[in-house]
Amino acid sequence: MQTVRSRRVLGAVLALFMTASASAQSSRPAAVQSPRVYVLDGGVLASETARYRLTDADVQEVPISVASFLIVHPRGVLLWDAGAVADHERGGDIGYEQRLVRKDGAERFVKLGKTLTSQLAAAGYKPSDVNYLALSHYHWDHTADANMFAGATWLASKIEHDAMFSADPPGGARPETFTALKNAKTTLITTPDYDVFGDGTVVIKQASGHTEGHAVLYVKLANTGPLVISGDLYHYPAERTLHRLPTFEYSEEQTAKSREAIEAFITRSKSQLWIQHDLVHHRTLKKSPEYYD
């Protein structure tokens, strides 16, 4: 009698284990056959065109967008940039204007979009599903939720990494948003190009000048074609057409050289340029859970 009861208990435990295992399997994102890009909307940042040596008449919209991008590849998942307002410090819902203070004391105001985690979830992903984190640079409006991805491998240029964790981090940063990365598994990039997945479809390209180790991201998509996602190489299209540089570059000379090199690459590779802060273009892009492939 005891044996029969034991078998029943064992069977029930086994059934529970198999159910839990199947549930875990079903919760995993489906595998992809080729790279895809999910556009994540981080809200709208108040701006001043004079900071970019432009006038309001030079641009279609003065405010600028905040964007992050989830790149899903057959060999893993990369998050490019982490927004301006961390999910845990949001003061209100969508459209709420949040005040933030940079390390140098400068105030910035952002009208909130959806939470980053909700946009990942809409695409079928959790922060723990992200294998790699890459930041175009350390400015506050690109690092807000970086600590959430300290379990991923951080891909960072050595010079940018060293600036972020120097004794006196740069004023345009909010160092508290990336403290957890100090102990994260990190790949320090010391080459002009870094091929994330080893097949040439997702490449971090150094484009320094805006910060010490600023970078852009190249993604080759089967249907959409090749893209260059700009980081802060440009903020407004008018910077590109009028050849204007922001007033707050780490090195204006290096930014000019980086722009020239990336423009040449865009021509050679026949890539589209997505200016991350271009609010007009950003509004036209499909957002998660839709994607580009």
CSV table of C-alpha atoms in Angstrom, one decimal:
chain,number,residue,atom,x,y,z
A,1,MET,CA,0.0,0.0,0.0
A,2,GLN,CA,2.9,2.3,0.9
A,3,THR,CA,4.5,1.6,-2.4
A,4,VAL,CA,1.4,2.5,-4.4
A,5,ARG,CA,1.1,5.7,-2.4
A,6,SER,CA,4.8,6.5,-3.0
A,7,ARG,CA,4.4,6.0,-6.7
A,8,ARG,CA,1.4,8.3,-6.8
A,9,VAL,CA,3.3,11.0,-5.0
A,10,LEU,CA,6.3,10.5,-7.3
A,11,GLY,CA,4.0,10.7,-10.3
A,12,ALA,CA,2.5,13.9,-9.0
A,13,VAL,CA,5.9,15.5,-8.4
A,14,LEU,CA,7.1,14.4,-11.9
A,15,ALA,CA,4.0,15.9,-13.5
A,16,LEU,CA,4.5,19.2,-11.7
A,17,PHE,CA,8.2,19.2,-12.8
A,18,MET,CA,7.2,18.6,-16.4
A,19,THR,CA,4.5,21.3,-16.3
A,20,ALA,CA,7.0,23.8,-14.8
A,21,SER,CA,9.6,22.8,-17.4
A,22,ALA,CA,7.1,23.2,-20.3
A,23,SER,CA,6.0,26.5,-18.9
A,24,ALA,CA,9.7,27.7,-18.7
A,25,GLN,CA,10.2,26.5,-22.3
A,26,SER,CA,7.1,28.3,-23.6
A,27,SER,CA,8.2,31.5,-21.8
A,28,ARG,CA,11.4,31.6,-23.7
A,29,PRO,CA,11.4,33.9,-26.8
A,30,ALA,CA,11.1,32.1,-30.1
A,31,ALA,CA,14.3,31.6,-32.0
A,32,VAL,CA,14.9,33.9,-35.0
A,33,GLN,CA,16.4,33.0,-38.3
A,34,SER,CA,18.0,36.4,-39.1
A,35,PRO,CA,18.5,39.6,-37.2
A,36,ARG,CA,15.6,41.8,-36.3
A,37,VAL,CA,15.5,45.3,-34.6
A,38,TYR,CA,12.8,46.4,-32.1
A,39,VAL,CA,12.6,50.2,-31.6
A,40,LEU,CA,12.0,51.2,-28.0
A,41,ASP,CA,10.5,54.6,-27.3
A,42,GLY,CA,12.1,56.4,-24.2
A,43,GLY,CA,10.0,59.6,-24.4
A,44,VAL,CA,10.7,63.1,-25.6
A,45,LEU,CA,13.6,65.3,-24.3
A,46,ALA,CA,13.3,69.1,-24.1
A,47,SER,CA,16.1,70.7,-26.2
A,48,GLU,CA,17.6,73.9,-27.2
A,49,THR,CA,18.8,74.2,-30.8
A,50,ALA,CA,21.6,76.7,-29.9
A,51,ARG,CA,23.4,73.9,-28.1
A,52,TYR,CA,23.8,72.4,-31.6
A,53,ARG,CA,24.8,75.7,-33.3
A,54,LEU,CA,21.4,75.7,-35.0
A,55,THR,CA,18.3,77.9,-34.8
A,56,ASP,CA,14.7,76.7,-34.3
A,57,ALA,CA,14.1,77.6,-38.0
A,58,ASP,CA,16.7,75.0,-39.0
A,59,VAL,CA,14.7,72.1,-37.5
A,60,GLN,CA,11.3,70.6,-37.9
A,61,GLU,CA,10.9,69.9,-34.2
A,62,VAL,CA,12.9,71.4,-31.3
A,63,PRO,CA,12.4,68.5,-28.8
A,64,ILE,CA,14.3,65.4,-29.5
A,65,SER,CA,13.5,61.7,-29.1
A,66,VAL,CA,15.0,59.2,-26.7
A,67,ALA,CA,15.4,55.8,-28.2
A,68,SER,CA,16.8,52.4,-27.4
A,69,PHE,CA,17.0,49.3,-29.7
A,70,LEU,CA,16.7,45.6,-29.0
A,71,ILE,CA,18.6,43.6,-31.6
A,72,VAL,CA,17.6,40.0,-31.7
A,73,HIS,CA,20.1,37.7,-33.5
A,74,PRO,CA,20.1,33.9,-33.9
A,75,ARG,CA,23.1,33.9,-31.6
A,76,GLY,CA,21.8,36.2,-28.9
A,77,VAL,CA,20.2,39.4,-27.9
A,78,LEU,CA,21.8,42.9,-27.7
A,79,LEU,CA,20.3,46.0,-26.1
A,80,TRP,CA,21.7,49.3,-27.6
A,81,ASP,CA,21.3,52.2,-25.1
A,82,ALA,CA,19.1,52.2,-22.0
A,83,GLY,CA,17.0,55.4,-22.1
A,84,ALA,CA,16.8,58.6,-20.1
A,85,VAL,CA,14.6,57.8,-17.1
A,86,ALA,CA,15.0,54.5,-15.3
A,87,ASP,CA,11.8,52.5,-14.8
A,88,HIS,CA,12.3,52.5,-11.0
A,89,GLU,CA,12.5,56.3,-10.8
A,90,ARG,CA,9.6,57.3,-12.9
A,91,GLY,CA,7.5,60.0,-11.2
A,92,GLY,CA,4.4,59.4,-13.3
A,93,ASP,CA,2.8,57.7,-16.3
A,94,ILE,CA,3.2,58.3,-20.1
A,95,GLY,CA,3.4,62.0,-20.9
A,96,TYR,CA,4.5,63.0,-17.4
A,97,GLU,CA,7.4,65.5,-17.5
A,98,GLN,CA,10.2,64.3,-15.4
A,99,ARG,CA,13.0,66.5,-14.1
A,100,LEU,CA,16.5,65.0,-13.9
A,101,VAL,CA,19.8,66.4,-12.7
A,102,ARG,CA,23.1,65.5,-14.3
A,103,LYS,CA,26.3,65.1,-12.4
A,104,ASP,CA,27.3,68.7,-13.3
A,105,GLY,CA,24.0,70.1,-11.8
A,106,ALA,CA,22.3,70.8,-15.2
A,107,GLU,CA,18.6,70.2,-15.2
A,108,ARG,CA,16.9,68.2,-18.0
A,109,PHE,CA,13.2,67.4,-18.7
A,110,VAL,CA,11.8,64.3,-20.3
A,111,LYS,CA,8.2,63.5,-21.2
A,112,LEU,CA,7.9,59.9,-20.4
A,113,GLY,CA,7.2,57.1,-22.9
A,114,LYS,CA,6.3,53.5,-21.8
A,115,THR,CA,8.6,51.7,-19.4
A,116,LEU,CA,11.5,49.9,-21.0
A,117,THR,CA,10.5,46.6,-19.3
A,118,SER,CA,7.0,46.8,-20.7
A,119,GLN,CA,8.3,47.4,-24.2
A,120,LEU,CA,10.7,44.5,-23.9
A,121,ALA,CA,7.8,42.4,-22.6
A,122,ALA,CA,5.6,43.4,-25.6
A,123,ALA,CA,8.3,41.9,-27.8
A,124,GLY,CA,8.4,38.8,-25.7
A,125,TYR,CA,11.6,39.5,-23.7
A,126,LYS,CA,12.7,40.1,-20.1
A,127,PRO,CA,15.8,41.9,-19.0
A,128,SER,CA,17.4,38.6,-18.2
A,129,ASP,CA,17.0,37.5,-21.8
A,130,VAL,CA,19.4,40.2,-22.9
A,131,ASN,CA,22.9,38.7,-23.5
A,132,TYR,CA,24.7,41.9,-24.4
A,133,LEU,CA,24.5,45.5,-23.4
A,134,ALA,CA,26.1,48.3,-25.5
A,135,LEU,CA,25.9,52.0,-24.8
A,136,SER,CA,26.6,54.4,-27.6
A,137,HIS,CA,28.1,56.6,-24.8
A,138,TYR,CA,27.8,57.5,-21.2
A,139,HIS,CA,25.6,60.6,-21.3
A,140,TRP,CA,22.6,60.4,-18.9
A,141,ASP,CA,19.9,60.0,-21.6
A,142,HIS,CA,21.5,56.8,-22.8
A,143,THR,CA,22.2,55.0,-19.6
A,144,ALA,CA,19.1,55.3,-17.3
A,145,ASP,CA,18.3,51.6,-17.1
A,146,ALA,CA,21.8,50.3,-17.6
A,147,ASN,CA,22.0,48.8,-14.1
A,148,MET,CA,19.0,46.5,-15.0
A,149,PHE,CA,21.3,44.7,-17.4
A,150,ALA,CA,24.3,44.1,-15.2
A,151,GLY,CA,23.7,40.4,-15.7
A,152,ALA,CA,24.5,40.7,-19.4
A,153,THR,CA,27.9,41.1,-21.0
A,154,TRP,CA,28.7,44.7,-21.3
A,155,LEU,CA,30.4,45.6,-24.6
A,156,ALA,CA,32.3,48.9,-24.0
A,157,SER,CA,35.3,50.6,-25.5
A,158,LYS,CA,38.1,50.7,-23.0
A,159,ILE,CA,38.5,54.5,-23.2
A,160,GLU,CA,34.7,55.0,-22.5
A,161,HIS,CA,34.8,52.5,-19.7
A,162,ASP,CA,37.8,54.2,-18.1
A,163,ALA,CA,36.1,57.6,-18.3
A,164,MET,CA,32.9,56.3,-16.7
A,165,PHE,CA,34.7,54.8,-13.7
A,166,SER,CA,37.3,57.5,-13.3
A,167,ALA,CA,37.7,59.3,-9.9
A,168,ASP,CA,35.7,62.3,-11.4
A,169,PRO,CA,33.1,61.0,-13.9
A,170,PRO,CA,32.1,63.3,-16.7
A,171,GLY,CA,29.5,66.0,-15.9
A,172,GLY,CA,27.1,64.9,-18.7
A,173,ALA,CA,26.6,61.6,-17.0
A,174,ARG,CA,24.4,60.3,-14.1
A,175,PRO,CA,26.9,57.8,-12.7
A,176,GLU,CA,24.3,56.2,-10.4
A,177,THR,CA,22.6,54.8,-13.5
A,178,PHE,CA,25.5,52.6,-14.4
A,179,THR,CA,27.3,51.7,-11.1
A,180,ALA,CA,26.3,48.0,-11.4
A,181,LEU,CA,28.3,47.7,-14.6
A,182,LYS,CA,31.5,48.1,-12.8
A,183,ASN,CA,31.3,44.5,-11.7
A,184,ALA,CA,29.5,43.2,-14.7
A,185,LYS,CA,31.0,40.7,-17.1
A,186,THR,CA,32.7,43.1,-19.6
A,187,THR,CA,34.3,42.9,-23.0
A,188,LEU,CA,36.6,45.9,-23.5
A,189,ILE,CA,36.7,47.0,-27.1
A,190,THR,CA,40.1,48.3,-28.4
A,191,THR,CA,39.5,48.0,-32.1
A,192,PRO,CA,37.6,50.4,-34.5
A,193,ASP,CA,35.0,47.7,-35.2
A,194,TYR,CA,33.6,45.0,-33.0
A,195,ASP,CA,31.5,42.2,-34.6
A,196,VAL,CA,29.1,41.3,-31.9
A,197,PHE,CA,27.9,37.9,-33.2
A,198,GLY,CA,30.8,37.1,-35.5
A,199,ASP,CA,29.0,37.2,-38.8
A,200,GLY,CA,29.2,40.8,-39.8
A,201,THR,CA,25.5,41.6,-39.3
A,202,VAL,CA,25.8,43.5,-36.0
A,203,VAL,CA,28.9,45.7,-35.6
A,204,ILE,CA,29.8,48.3,-33.1
A,205,LYS,CA,31.8,51.0,-34.8
A,206,GLN,CA,33.9,53.5,-32.9
A,207,ALA,CA,33.0,57.1,-33.7
A,208,SER,CA,34.6,59.1,-30.9
A,209,GLY,CA,34.4,62.8,-30.3
A,210,HIS,CA,31.0,63.3,-28.7
A,211,THR,CA,32.5,61.4,-25.8
A,212,GLU,CA,35.9,59.7,-25.5
A,213,GLY,CA,34.6,56.4,-26.8
A,214,HIS,CA,31.3,57.2,-28.5
A,215,ALA,CA,30.1,54.5,-31.0
A,216,VAL,CA,27.5,53.9,-33.6
A,217,LEU,CA,25.8,50.5,-34.4
A,218,TYR,CA,25.7,48.9,-37.8
A,219,VAL,CA,22.9,46.3,-38.4
A,220,LYS,CA,22.4,44.4,-41.6
A,221,LEU,CA,18.8,43.2,-42.0
A,222,ALA,CA,17.6,40.8,-44.6
A,223,ASN,CA,14.5,42.7,-45.7
A,224,THR,CA,15.0,46.3,-44.4
A,225,GLY,CA,18.6,46.4,-45.5
A,226,PRO,CA,21.6,47.8,-43.7
A,227,LEU,CA,21.2,50.4,-41.0
A,228,VAL,CA,23.5,52.7,-39.0
A,229,ILE,CA,22.0,53.7,-35.7
A,230,SER,CA,23.7,57.0,-34.8
A,231,GLY,CA,24.0,57.3,-31.1
A,232,ASP,CA,24.8,61.0,-30.8
A,233,LEU,CA,26.9,61.3,-33.9
A,234,TYR,CA,24.0,63.6,-34.9
A,235,HIS,CA,21.0,64.8,-33.0
A,236,TYR,CA,19.1,66.7,-35.8
A,237,PRO,CA,19.2,66.1,-39.5
A,238,ALA,CA,20.2,69.8,-39.9
A,239,GLU,CA,23.6,69.1,-38.2
A,240,ARG,CA,24.3,66.7,-41.0
A,241,THR,CA,23.1,69.0,-43.9
A,242,LEU,CA,24.5,72.2,-42.5
A,243,HIS,CA,27.7,70.7,-41.1
A,244,ARG,CA,27.1,72.0,-37.6
A,245,LEU,CA,28.7,70.6,-34.4
A,246,PRO,CA,27.2,70.6,-30.9
A,247,THR,CA,28.8,73.0,-28.5
A,248,PHE,CA,29.5,70.3,-25.9
A,249,GLU,CA,31.7,67.7,-27.7
A,250,TYR,CA,34.5,66.1,-25.9
A,251,SER,CA,36.5,66.8,-29.1
A,252,GLU,CA,35.0,68.7,-32.0
A,253,GLU,CA,38.0,67.8,-34.2
A,254,GLN,CA,37.4,64.1,-33.5
A,255,THR,CA,33.7,64.3,-34.1
A,256,ALA,CA,34.3,65.9,-37.5
A,257,LYS,CA,36.6,63.0,-38.4
A,258,SER,CA,34.2,60.4,-37.1
A,259,ARG,CA,31.3,61.9,-39.1
A,260,GLU,CA,33.4,61.8,-42.2
A,261,ALA,CA,34.4,58.2,-41.7
A,262,ILE,CA,30.8,57.1,-40.9
A,263,GLU,CA,29.4,59.0,-43.9
A,264,ALA,CA,31.9,57.2,-46.1
A,265,PHE,CA,30.9,53.9,-44.6
A,266,ILE,CA,27.2,54.7,-45.1
A,267,THR,CA,27.9,55.3,-48.8
A,268,ARG,CA,30.0,52.2,-49.2
A,269,SER,CA,27.5,49.9,-47.4
A,270,LYS,CA,24.4,51.6,-48.8
A,271,SER,CA,23.0,52.0,-45.3
A,272,GLN,CA,20.1,54.0,-44.0
A,273,LEU,CA,21.1,56.4,-41.2
A,274,TRP,CA,18.8,56.4,-38.2
A,275,ILE,CA,19.4,59.5,-36.1
A,276,GLN,CA,18.3,58.3,-32.6
A,277,HIS,CA,17.4,61.8,-31.4
A,278,ASP,CA,15.5,62.8,-34.6
A,279,LEU,CA,11.9,63.1,-33.2
A,280,VAL,CA,10.4,63.5,-36.6
A,281,HIS,CA,11.9,60.3,-38.0
A,282,HIS,CA,11.5,58.4,-34.7
A,283,ARG,CA,7.7,59.0,-34.9
A,284,THR,CA,7.6,57.2,-38.2
A,285,LEU,CA,9.3,54.1,-37.0
A,286,LYS,CA,7.4,50.9,-36.0
A,287,LYS,CA,7.7,50.4,-32.2
A,288,SER,CA,7.8,47.2,-30.2
A,289,PRO,CA,6.2,44.7,-30.6
A,290,GLU,CA,6.5,45.4,-34.3
A,291,TYR,CA,10.1,45.1,-35.6
A,292,TYR,CA,12.4,45.5,-38.6
A,293,ASP,CA,14.0,42.4,-40.2
